[in-house]
Tab-separated table of C-alpha atoms in Angstrom:
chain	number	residue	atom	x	y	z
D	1	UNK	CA	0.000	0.000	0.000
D	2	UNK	CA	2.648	2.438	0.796
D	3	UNK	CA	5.510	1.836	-2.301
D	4	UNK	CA	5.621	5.368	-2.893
D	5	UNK	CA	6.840	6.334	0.160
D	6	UNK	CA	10.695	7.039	1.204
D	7	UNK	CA	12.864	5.708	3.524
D	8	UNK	CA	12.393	8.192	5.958
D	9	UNK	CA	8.935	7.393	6.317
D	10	UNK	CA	9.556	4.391	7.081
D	11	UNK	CA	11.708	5.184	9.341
D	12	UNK	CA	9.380	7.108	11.792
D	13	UNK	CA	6.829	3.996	11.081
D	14	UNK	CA	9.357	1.980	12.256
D	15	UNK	CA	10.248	4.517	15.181
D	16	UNK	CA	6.359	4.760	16.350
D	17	UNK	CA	6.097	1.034	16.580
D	18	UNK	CA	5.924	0.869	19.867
D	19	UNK	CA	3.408	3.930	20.524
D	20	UNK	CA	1.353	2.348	17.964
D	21	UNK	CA	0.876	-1.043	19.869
D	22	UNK	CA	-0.119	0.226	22.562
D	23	UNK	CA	-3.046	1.677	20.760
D	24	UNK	CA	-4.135	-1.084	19.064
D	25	UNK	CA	-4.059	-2.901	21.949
D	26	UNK	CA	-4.998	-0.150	24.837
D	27	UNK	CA	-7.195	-2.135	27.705
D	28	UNK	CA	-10.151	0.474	27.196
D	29	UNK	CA	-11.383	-0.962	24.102
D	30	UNK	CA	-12.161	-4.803	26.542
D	31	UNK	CA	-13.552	-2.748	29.490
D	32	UNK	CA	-16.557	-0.829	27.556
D	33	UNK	CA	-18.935	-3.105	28.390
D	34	UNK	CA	-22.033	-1.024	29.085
D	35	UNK	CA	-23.984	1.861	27.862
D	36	UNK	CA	-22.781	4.115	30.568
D	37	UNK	CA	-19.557	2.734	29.877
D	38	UNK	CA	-19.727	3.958	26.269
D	39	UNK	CA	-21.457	7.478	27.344
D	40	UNK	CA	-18.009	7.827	29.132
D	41	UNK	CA	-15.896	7.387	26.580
D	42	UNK	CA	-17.805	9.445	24.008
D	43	UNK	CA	-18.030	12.266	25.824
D	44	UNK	CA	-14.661	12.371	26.607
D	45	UNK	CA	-13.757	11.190	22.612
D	46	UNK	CA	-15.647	14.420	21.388
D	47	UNK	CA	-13.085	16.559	22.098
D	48	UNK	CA	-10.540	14.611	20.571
D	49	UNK	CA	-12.787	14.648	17.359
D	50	UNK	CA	-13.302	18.155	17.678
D	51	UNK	CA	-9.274	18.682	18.143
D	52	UNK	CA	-8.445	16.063	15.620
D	53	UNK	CA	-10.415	19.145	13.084
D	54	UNK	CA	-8.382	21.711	14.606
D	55	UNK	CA	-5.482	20.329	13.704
D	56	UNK	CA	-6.604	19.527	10.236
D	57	UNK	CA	-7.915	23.507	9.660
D	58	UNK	CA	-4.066	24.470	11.265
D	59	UNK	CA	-2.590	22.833	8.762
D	60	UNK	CA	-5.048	24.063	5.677
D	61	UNK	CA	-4.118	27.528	7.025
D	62	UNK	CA	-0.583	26.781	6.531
D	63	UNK	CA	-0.461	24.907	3.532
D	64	UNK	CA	-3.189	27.311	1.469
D	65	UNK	CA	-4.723	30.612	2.021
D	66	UNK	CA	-8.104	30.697	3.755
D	67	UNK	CA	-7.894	34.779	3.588
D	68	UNK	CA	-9.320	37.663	1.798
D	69	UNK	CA	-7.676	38.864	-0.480
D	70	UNK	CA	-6.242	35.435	-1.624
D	71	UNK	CA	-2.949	35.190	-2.352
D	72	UNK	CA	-0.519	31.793	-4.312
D	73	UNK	CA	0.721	29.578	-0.871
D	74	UNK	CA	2.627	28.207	-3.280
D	75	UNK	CA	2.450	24.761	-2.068
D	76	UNK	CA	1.053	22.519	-4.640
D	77	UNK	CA	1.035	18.818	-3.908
D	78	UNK	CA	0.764	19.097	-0.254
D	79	UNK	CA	-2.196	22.398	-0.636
D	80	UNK	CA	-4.508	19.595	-2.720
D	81	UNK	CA	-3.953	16.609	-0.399
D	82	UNK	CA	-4.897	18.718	2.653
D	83	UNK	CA	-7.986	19.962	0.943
D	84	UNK	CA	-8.742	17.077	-0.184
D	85	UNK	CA	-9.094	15.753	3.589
D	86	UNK	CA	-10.981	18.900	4.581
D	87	UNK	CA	-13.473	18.321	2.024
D	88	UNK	CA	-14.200	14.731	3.321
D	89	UNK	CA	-13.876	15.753	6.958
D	90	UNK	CA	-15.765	18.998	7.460
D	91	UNK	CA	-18.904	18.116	4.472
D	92	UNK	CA	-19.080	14.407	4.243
D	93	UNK	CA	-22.341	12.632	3.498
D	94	UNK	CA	-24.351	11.283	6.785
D	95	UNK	CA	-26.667	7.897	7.144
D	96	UNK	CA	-29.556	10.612	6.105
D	97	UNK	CA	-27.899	11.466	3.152
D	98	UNK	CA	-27.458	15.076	4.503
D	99	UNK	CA	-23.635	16.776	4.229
D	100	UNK	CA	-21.967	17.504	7.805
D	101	UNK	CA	-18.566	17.524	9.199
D	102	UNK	CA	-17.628	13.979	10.888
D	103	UNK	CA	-17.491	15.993	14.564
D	104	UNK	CA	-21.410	16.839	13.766
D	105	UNK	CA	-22.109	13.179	12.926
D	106	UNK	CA	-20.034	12.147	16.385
D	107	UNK	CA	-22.325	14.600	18.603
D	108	UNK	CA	-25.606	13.439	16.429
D	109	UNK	CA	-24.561	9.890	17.264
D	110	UNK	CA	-23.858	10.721	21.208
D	111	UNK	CA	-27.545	12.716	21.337
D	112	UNK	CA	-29.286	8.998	19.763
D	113	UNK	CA	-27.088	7.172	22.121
D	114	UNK	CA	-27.959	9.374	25.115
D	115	UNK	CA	-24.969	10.498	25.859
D	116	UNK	CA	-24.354	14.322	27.214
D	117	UNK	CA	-23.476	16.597	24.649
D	118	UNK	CA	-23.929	19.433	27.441
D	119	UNK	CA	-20.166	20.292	27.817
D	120	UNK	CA	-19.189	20.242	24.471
D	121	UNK	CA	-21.975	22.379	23.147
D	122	UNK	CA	-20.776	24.570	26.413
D	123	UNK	CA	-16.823	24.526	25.175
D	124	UNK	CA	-18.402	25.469	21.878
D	125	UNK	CA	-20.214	28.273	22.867
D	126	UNK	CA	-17.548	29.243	25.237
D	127	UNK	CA	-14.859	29.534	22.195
D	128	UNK	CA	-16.537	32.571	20.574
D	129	UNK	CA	-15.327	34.693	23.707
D	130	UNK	CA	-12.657	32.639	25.524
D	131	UNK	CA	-9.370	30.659	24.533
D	132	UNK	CA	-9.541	27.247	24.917
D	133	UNK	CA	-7.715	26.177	28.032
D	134	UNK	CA	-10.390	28.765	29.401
D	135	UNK	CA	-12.877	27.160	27.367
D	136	UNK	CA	-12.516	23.966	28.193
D	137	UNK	CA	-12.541	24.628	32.398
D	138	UNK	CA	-15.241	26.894	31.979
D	139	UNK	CA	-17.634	23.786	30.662
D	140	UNK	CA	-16.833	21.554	32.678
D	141	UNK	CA	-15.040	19.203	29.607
D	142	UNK	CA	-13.921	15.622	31.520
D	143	UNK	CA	-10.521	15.913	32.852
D	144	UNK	CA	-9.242	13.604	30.167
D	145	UNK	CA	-10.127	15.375	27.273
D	146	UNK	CA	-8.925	18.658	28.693
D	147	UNK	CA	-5.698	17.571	29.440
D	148	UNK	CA	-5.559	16.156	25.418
D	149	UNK	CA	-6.736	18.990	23.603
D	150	UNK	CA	-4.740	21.474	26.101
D	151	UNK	CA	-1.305	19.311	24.471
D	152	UNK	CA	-2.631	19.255	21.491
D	153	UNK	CA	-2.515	23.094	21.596
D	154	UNK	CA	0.460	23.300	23.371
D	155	UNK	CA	2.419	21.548	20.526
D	156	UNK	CA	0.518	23.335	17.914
D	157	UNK	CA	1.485	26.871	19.101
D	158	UNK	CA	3.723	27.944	16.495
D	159	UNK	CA	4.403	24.674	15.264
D	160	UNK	CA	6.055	24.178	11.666
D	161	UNK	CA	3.903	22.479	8.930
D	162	UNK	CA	5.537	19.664	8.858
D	163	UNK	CA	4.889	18.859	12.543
D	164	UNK	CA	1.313	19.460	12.466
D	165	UNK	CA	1.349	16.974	9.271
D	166	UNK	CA	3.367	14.315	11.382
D	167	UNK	CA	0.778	15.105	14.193
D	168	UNK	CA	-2.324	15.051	12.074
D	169	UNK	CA	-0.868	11.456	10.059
D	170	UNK	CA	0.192	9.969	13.200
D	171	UNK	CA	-2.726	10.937	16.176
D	172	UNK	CA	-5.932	9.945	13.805
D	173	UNK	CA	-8.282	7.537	14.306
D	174	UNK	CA	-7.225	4.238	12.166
D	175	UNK	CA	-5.751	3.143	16.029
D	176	UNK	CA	-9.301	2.220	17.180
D	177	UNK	CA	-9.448	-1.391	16.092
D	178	UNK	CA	-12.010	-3.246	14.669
D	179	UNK	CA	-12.737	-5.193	18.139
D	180	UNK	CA	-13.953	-2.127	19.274
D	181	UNK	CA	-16.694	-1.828	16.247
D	182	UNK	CA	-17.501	-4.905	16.932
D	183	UNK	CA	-18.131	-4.561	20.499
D	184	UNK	CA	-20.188	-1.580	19.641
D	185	UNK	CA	-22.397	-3.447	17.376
D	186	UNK	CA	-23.094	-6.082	19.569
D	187	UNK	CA	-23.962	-3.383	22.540
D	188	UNK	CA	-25.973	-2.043	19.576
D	189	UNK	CA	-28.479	-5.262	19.241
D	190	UNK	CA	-29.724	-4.759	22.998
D	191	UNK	CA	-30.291	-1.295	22.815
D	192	UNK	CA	-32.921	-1.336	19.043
D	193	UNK	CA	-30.494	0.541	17.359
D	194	UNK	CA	-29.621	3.527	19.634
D	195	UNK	CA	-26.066	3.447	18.340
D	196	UNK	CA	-26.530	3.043	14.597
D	197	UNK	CA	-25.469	6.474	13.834
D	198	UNK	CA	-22.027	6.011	16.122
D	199	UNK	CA	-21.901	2.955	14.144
D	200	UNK	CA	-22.168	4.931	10.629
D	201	UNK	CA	-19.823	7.190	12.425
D	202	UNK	CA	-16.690	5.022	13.089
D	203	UNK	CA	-17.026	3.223	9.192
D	204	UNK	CA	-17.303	5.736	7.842
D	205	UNK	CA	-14.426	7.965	9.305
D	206	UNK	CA	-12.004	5.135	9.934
D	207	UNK	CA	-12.814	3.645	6.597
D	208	UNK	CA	-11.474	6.808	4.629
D	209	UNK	CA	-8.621	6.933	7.061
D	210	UNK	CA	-7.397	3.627	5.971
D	211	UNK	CA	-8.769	3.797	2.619
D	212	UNK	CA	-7.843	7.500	1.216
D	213	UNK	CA	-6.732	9.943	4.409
D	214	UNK	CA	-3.828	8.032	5.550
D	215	UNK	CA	-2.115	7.678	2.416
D	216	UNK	CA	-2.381	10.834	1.035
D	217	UNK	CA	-1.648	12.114	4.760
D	218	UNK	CA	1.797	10.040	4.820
D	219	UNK	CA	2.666	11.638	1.174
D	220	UNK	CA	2.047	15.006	2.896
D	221	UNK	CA	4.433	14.475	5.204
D	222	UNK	CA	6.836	13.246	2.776
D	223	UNK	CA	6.548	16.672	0.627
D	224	UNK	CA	7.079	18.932	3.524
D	225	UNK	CA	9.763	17.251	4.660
D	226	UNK	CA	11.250	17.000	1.324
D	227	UNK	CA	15.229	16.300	2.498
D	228	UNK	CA	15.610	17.989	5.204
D	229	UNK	CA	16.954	15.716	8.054
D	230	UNK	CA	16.366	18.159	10.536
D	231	UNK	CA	12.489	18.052	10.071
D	232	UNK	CA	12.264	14.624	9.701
D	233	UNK	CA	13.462	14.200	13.253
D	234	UNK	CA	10.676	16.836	13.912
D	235	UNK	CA	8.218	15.208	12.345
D	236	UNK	CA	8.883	11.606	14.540
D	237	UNK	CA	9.201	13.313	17.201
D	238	UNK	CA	6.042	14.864	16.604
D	239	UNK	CA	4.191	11.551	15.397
D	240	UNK	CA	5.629	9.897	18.997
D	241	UNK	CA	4.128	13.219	20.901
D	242	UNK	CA	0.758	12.270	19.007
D	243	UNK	CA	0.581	9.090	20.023
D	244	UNK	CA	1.348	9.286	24.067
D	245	UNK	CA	-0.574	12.048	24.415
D	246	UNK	CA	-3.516	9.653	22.931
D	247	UNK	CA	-2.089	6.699	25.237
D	248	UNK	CA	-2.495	8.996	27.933
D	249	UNK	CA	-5.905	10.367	26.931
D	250	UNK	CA	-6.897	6.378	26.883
D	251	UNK	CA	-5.408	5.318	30.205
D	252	UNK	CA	-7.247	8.606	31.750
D	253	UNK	CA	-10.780	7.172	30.286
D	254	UNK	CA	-10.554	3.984	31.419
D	255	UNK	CA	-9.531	5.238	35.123
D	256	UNK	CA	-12.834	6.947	34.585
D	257	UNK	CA	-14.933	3.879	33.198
D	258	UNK	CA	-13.243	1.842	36.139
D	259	UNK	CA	-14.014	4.097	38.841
């Protein structure tokens, strides 16, 4: 699947290996067992879908120009691939056939499954007039998600385009493994269907991830970083960052779900 990419790509596959594991593998995924069980791990995974765009729009803003009066970015290649994603991500095509960004689908999916959407409509609402650490303390978000969206903006403040590419490619959601869908749609048979939209969700995002996102993602990376050793060490470094911080963001969830 991935002949077109260099060495050094490999190399930082190679290098996340380990961080990678971990995901597939995390202990949270065995330990949802019950609706309440999943209400706690949506609305703590909200935020991460809702950061997961905010690192896609920081990297648009780099790699095109979003401002009036336009002007050239001059990036080519990487400019169309990260479009590309946005256009996927922010108007895809819902299980009604209407078009809405994948973090709409997530909170119409946690409303069916009766999950709270309270303090992420309040973080919302909260952005227009605060920043976000304030934001997010202000509504309450679960302690786990605040912690991963305040790193997620600590490593994005001022960050280079090619580490918001490594962190974009490397921190999405192709870790959740198919056990988890699974356990999802069997949940979904005892409660008549309450989760069929989070079920339309996760295919449907994780299936262009794998099918489309994550390859033109990993060629991104590989045109930013063109030669430059330098920023390929940035850019695994970056990818590693990604995926502890989501390790961490896991482990915190599942202290939750256990407690």
């Amino acid at each position: 699947m991935f002949w077109f990419l260099k060495n050094d790509i490999l190399k930082i596959l190679d290098g996340t290996q380990g961080e990678r594991d971990q995901l597939q593998n995390h202990p949270i995924y065995r330990n949802i067992k019950t609706i309440n069980h999943l209400h706690l791990f949506m609305e703590n995974h909200v935020f991460a879908v809702w950061d997961f765009m905010s690192i896609l729009k920081s990297l648009q803003s780099q790699l095109t120009c979003t401002t009036v009066p336009w002007i050239p970015a001059g990036k080519g290649t990487p400019a169309r691939l990260v479009n590309e994603i946005v256009m996927e991500e922010e108007s895809d095509v819902d299980r009604y056939g209407q078009h809405v960004s994948h973090f709409e689908m997530y909170c119409h999916a946690m409303a069916q499954a009766g999950a709270n959407t309270k303090p992420i409509n309040h973080f919302l609402s909260e952005l227009k007039v605060s920043s976000v650490t304030d934001a997010l303390q202000s509504s309450d978000a679960p302690k786990p998600a605040a912690e991963f969206v305040n790193e997620t903006f600590r490593i994005l403040d001022g960050a280079p385009s090619h580490v918001v590419a490594a962190m974009f490619t490397f921190g999405r959601e192709e870790v959740i493994p198919d056990m988890f869908r699974a356990i999802i749609k069997e949940m979904d048979r005892s409660l008549k269907g309450k989760l069929k939209s989070f079920i339309y969700y996760l295919d449907r995002h994780i299936g262009l991830d794998e099918d489309a996102h994550t390859p033109a993602a990993l060629k991104m990376v590989k045109e930013l970083c063109g030669d430059d050793e330098r920023k390929w060490t940035e850019a695994t470094e970056a990818a590693r960052a990604a995926m502890k911080a989501r390790i961490h963001f896991w482990d915190g969830i599942l202290k939750n779900i256990e407690t």
